[in-house]
PDB file of C-alpha atoms in Angstrom:
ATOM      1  CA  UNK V  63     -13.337  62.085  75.890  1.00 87.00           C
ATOM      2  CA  UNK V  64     -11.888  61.007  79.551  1.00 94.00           C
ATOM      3  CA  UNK V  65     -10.844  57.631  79.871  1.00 95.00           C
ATOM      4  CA  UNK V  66     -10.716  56.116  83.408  1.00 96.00           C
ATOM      5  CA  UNK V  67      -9.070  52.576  84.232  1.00 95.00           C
ATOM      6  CA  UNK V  68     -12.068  50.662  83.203  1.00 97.00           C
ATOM      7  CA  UNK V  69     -14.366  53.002  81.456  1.00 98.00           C
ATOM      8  CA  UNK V  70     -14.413  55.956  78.077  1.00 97.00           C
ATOM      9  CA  UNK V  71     -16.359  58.931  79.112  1.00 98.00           C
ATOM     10  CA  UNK V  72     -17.435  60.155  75.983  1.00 97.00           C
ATOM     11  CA  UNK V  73     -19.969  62.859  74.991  1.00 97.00           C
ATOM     12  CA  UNK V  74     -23.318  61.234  73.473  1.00 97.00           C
ATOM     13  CA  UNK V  75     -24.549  61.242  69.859  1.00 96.00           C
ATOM     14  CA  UNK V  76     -27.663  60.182  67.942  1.00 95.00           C
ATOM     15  CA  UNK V  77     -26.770  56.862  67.343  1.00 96.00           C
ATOM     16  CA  UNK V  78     -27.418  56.524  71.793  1.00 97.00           C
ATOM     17  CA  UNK V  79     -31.111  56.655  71.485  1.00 97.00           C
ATOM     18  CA  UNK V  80     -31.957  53.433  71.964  1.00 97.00           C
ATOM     19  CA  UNK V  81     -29.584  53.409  75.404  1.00 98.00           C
ATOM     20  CA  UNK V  82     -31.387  56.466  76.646  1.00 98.00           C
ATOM     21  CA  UNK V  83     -34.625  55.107  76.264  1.00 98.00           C
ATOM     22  CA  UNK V  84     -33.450  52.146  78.199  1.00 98.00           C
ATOM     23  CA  UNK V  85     -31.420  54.137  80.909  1.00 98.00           C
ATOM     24  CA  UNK V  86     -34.038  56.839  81.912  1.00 97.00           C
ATOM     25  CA  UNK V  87     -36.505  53.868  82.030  1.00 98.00           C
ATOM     26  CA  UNK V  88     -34.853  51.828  84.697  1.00 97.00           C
ATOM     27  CA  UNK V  89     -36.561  51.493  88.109  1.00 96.00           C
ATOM     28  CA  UNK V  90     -33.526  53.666  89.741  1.00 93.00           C
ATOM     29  CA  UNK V  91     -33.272  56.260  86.973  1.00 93.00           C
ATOM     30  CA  UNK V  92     -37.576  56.364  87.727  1.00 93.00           C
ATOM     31  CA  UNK V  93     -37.335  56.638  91.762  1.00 92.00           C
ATOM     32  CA  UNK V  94     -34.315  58.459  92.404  1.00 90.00           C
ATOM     33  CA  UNK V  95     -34.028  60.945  88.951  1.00 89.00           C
ATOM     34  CA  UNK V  96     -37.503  60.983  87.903  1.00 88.00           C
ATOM     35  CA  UNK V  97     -39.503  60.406  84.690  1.00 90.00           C
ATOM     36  CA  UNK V  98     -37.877  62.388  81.295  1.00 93.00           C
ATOM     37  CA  UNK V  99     -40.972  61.146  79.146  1.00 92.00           C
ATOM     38  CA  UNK V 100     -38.236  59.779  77.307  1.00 96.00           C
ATOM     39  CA  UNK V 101     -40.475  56.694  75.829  1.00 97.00           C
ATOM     40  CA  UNK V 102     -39.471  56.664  72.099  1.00 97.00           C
ATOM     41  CA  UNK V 103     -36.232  56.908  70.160  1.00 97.00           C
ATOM     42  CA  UNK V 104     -37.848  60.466  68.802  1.00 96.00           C
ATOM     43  CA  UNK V 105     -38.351  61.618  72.488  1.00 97.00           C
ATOM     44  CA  UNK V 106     -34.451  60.448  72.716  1.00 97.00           C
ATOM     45  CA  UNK V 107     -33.357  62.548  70.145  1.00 96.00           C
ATOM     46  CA  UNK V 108     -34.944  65.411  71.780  1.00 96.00           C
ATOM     47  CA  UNK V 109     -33.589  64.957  75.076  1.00 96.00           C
ATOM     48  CA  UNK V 110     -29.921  64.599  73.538  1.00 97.00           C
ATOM     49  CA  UNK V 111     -30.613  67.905  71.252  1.00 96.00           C
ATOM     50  CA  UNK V 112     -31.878  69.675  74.657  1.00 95.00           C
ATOM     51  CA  UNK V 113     -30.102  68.518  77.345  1.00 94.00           C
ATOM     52  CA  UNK V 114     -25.942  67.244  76.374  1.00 96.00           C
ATOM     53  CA  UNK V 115     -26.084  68.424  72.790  1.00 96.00           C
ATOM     54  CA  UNK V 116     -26.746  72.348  74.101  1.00 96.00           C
ATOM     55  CA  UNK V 117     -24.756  72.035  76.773  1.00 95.00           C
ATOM     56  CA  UNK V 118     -22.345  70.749  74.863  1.00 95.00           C
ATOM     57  CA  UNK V 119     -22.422  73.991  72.957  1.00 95.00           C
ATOM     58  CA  UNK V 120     -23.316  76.784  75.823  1.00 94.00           C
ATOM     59  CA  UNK V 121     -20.810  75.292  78.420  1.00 93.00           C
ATOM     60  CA  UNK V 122     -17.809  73.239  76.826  1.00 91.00           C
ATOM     61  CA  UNK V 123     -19.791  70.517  78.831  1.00 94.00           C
ATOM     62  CA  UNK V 124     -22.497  67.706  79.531  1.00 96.00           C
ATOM     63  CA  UNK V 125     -23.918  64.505  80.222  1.00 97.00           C
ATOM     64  CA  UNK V 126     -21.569  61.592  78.029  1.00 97.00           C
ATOM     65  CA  UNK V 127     -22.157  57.960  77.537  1.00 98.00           C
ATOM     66  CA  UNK V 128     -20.336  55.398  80.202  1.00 98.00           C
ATOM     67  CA  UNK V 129     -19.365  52.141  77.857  1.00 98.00           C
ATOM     68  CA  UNK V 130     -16.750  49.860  79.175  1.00 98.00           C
ATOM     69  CA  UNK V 131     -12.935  50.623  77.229  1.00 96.00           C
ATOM     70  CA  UNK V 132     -12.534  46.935  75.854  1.00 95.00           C
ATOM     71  CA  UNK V 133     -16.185  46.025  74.771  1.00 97.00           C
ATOM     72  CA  UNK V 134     -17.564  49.691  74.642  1.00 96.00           C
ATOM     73  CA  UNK V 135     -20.633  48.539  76.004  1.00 97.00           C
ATOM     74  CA  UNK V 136     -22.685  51.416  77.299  1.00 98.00           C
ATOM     75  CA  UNK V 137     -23.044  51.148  81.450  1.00 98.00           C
ATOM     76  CA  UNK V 138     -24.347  54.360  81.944  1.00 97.00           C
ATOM     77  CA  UNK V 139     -23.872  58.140  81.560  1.00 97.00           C
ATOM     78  CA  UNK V 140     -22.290  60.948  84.082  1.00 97.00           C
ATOM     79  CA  UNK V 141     -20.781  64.260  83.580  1.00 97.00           C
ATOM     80  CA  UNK V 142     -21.349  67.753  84.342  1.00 97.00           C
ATOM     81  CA  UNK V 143     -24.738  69.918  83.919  1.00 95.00           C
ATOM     82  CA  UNK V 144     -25.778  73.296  84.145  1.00 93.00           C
ATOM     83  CA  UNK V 145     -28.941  73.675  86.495  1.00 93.00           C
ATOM     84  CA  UNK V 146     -29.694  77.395  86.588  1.00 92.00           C
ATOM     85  CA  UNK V 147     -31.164  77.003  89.874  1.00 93.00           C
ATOM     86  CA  UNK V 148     -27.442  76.060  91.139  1.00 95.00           C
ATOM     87  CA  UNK V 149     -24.589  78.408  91.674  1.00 93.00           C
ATOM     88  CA  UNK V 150     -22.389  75.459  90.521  1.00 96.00           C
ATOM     89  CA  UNK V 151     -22.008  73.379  87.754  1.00 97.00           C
ATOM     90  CA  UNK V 152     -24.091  69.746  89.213  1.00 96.00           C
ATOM     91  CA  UNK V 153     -21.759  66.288  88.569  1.00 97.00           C
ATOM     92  CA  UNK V 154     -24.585  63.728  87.805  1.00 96.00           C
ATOM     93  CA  UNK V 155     -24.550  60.063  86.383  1.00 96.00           C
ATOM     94  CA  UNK V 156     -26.703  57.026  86.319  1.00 96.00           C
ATOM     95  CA  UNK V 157     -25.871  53.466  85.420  1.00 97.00           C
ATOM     96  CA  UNK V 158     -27.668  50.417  83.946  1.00 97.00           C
ATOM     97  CA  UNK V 159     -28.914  47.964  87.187  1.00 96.00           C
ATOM     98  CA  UNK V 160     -26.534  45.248  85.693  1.00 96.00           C
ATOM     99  CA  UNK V 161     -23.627  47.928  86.428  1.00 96.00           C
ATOM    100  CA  UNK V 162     -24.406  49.413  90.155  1.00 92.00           C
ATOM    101  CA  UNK V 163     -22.350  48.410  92.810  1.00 92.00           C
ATOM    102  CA  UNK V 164     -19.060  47.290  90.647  1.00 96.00           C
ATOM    103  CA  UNK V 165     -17.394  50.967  91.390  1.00 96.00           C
ATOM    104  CA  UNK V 166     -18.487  52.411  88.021  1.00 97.00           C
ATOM    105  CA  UNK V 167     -19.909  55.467  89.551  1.00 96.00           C
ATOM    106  CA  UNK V 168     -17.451  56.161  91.541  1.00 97.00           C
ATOM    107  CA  UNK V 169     -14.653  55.589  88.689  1.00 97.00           C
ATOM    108  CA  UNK V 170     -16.762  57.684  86.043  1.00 97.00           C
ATOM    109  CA  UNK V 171     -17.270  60.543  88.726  1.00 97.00           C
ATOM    110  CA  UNK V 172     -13.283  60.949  89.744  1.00 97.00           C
ATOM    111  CA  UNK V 173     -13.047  60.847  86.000  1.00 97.00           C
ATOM    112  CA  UNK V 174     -15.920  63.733  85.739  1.00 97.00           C
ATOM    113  CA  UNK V 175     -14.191  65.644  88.623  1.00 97.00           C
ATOM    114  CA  UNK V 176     -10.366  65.716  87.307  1.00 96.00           C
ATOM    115  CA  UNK V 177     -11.750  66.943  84.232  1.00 95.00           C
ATOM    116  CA  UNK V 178     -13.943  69.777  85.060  1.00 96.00           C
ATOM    117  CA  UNK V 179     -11.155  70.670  88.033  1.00 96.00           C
ATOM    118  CA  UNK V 180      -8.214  69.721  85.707  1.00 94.00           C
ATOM    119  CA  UNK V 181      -8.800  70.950  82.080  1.00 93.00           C
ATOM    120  CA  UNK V 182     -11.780  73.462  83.030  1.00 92.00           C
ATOM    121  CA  UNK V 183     -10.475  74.906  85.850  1.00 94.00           C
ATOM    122  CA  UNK V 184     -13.474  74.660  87.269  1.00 95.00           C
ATOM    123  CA  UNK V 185     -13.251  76.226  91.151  1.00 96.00           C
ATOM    124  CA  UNK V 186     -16.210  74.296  92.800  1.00 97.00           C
ATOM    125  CA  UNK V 187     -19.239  71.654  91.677  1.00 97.00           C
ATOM    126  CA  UNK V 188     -22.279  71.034  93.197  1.00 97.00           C
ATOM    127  CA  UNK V 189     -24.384  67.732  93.439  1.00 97.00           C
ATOM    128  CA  UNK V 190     -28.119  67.228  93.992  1.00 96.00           C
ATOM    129  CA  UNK V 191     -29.473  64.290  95.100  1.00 95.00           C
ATOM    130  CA  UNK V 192     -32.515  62.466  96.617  1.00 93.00           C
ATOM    131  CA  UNK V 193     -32.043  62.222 100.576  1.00 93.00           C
ATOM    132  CA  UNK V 194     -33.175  58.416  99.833  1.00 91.00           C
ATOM    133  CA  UNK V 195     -30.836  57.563  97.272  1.00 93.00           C
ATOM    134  CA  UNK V 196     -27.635  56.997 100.154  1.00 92.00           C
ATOM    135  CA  UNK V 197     -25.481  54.506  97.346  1.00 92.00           C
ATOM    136  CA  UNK V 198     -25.467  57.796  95.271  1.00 94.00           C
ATOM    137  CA  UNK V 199     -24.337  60.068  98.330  1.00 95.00           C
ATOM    138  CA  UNK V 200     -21.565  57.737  99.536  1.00 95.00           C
ATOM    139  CA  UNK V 201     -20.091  58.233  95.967  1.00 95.00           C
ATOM    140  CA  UNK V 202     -19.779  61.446  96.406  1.00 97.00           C
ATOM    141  CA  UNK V 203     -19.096  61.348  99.544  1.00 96.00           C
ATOM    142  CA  UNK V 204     -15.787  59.353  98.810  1.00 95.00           C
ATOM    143  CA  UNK V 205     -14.836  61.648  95.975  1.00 96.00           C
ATOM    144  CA  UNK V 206     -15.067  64.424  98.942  1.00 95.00           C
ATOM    145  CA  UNK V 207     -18.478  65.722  98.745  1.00 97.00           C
ATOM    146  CA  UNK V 208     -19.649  67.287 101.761  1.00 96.00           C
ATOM    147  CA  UNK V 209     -23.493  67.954 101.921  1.00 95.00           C
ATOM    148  CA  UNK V 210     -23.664  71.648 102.531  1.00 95.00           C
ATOM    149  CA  UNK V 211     -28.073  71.738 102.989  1.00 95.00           C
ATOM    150  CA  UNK V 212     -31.183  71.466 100.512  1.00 96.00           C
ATOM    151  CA  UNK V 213     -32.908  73.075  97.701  1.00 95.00           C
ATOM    152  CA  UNK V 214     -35.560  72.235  96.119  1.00 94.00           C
ATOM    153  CA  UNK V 215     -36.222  71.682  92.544  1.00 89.00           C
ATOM    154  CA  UNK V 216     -38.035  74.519  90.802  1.00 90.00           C
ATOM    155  CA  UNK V 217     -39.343  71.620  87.915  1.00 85.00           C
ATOM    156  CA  UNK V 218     -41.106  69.167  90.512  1.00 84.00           C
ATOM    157  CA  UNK V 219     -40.636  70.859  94.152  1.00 88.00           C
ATOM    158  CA  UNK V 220     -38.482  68.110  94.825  1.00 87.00           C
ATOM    159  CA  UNK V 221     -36.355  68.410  98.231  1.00 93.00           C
ATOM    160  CA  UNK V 222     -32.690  67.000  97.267  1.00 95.00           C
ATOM    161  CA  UNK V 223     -30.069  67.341  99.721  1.00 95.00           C
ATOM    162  CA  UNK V 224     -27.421  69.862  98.155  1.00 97.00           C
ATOM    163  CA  UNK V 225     -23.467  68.727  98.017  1.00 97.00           C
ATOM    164  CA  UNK V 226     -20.464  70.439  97.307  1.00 97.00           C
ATOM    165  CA  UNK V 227     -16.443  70.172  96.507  1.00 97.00           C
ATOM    166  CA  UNK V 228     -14.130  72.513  95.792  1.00 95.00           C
ATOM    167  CA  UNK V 229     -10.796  72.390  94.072  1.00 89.00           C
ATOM    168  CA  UNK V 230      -9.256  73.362  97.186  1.00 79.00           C
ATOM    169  CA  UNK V 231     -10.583  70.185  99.034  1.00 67.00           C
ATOM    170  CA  UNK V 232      -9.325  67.929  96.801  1.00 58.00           C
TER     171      UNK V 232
END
């Protein structure tokens, strides 16, 4: 669990279904992620079980739930993954559109990076994005993200421009 000033970083279990569903549904999480199939609370489950659960278990890492300390109402969700087409692990997150452009992002992301930097001693992450999506690049961009080219995505032949920071740049 990281907590931040605001938010509780905190790795997902069954009982988020019903916020995935919403989350990977949202118009941004559709345009600038792309569509999980994730339709159902079953097809929730199985995204959970394949996605943050393993990597929870492979890595020491993965995707958690963003909810807000005092309420813990769920924002969002951000952490690291583990892309094998990426030399690095990837810091990702998406938020709910009631939650974008309040600095939740940006808050759950420094939270993301002092942890894998901090406690997993990670030496440098990665970060794939849409060349569209520019509110998701500045946030990395003030977290000291430099974009370092572009890859494409092996699962949709996506172009995403490909960012980078080290623990030496921090």
């Amino acid at each position: 669990m990281i907590n931040t000033h605001r938010l509780t970083l905190r790795p997902f279990t069954r009982d988020d279904s019903a916020f995935i569903v919403s989350l990977l549904n949202t118009p941004g999480f559709l345009k600038n992620i792309g569509d999980r199939g994730i339709r159902r609370i079953e097809d929730a489950w199985r995204y959970l079980e394949e996605g943050p659960f393993n990597s929870y278990r492979m890595h020491g890492f993965g995707l958690c739930l963003a909810q807000v300390q005092d309420t813990a109402e769920p924002l969002g969700m951000t952490g690291l993954t583990w892309k094998p087409w990426l030399a690095d692990p990837d810091i990702a997150y998406a938020f709910l559109p009631h939650a974008e452009g309040k600095g939740y992002a940006t808050e759950a992301a420094r939270g993301v990076v002092d942890f894998a930097f901090g406690t997993m001693k990670l030496p440098r992450l990665a970060a794939v994005v849409v060349p569209r999506n520019r509110g998701s690049i500045r946030v990395l961009e003030k977290l000291g993200f430099t974009e370092t080219g572009t890859v494409t995505d092996p699962r949709d032949e996506t172009m995403l421009s490909l960012l980078a920071l080290t623990n030496t740049d921090r």
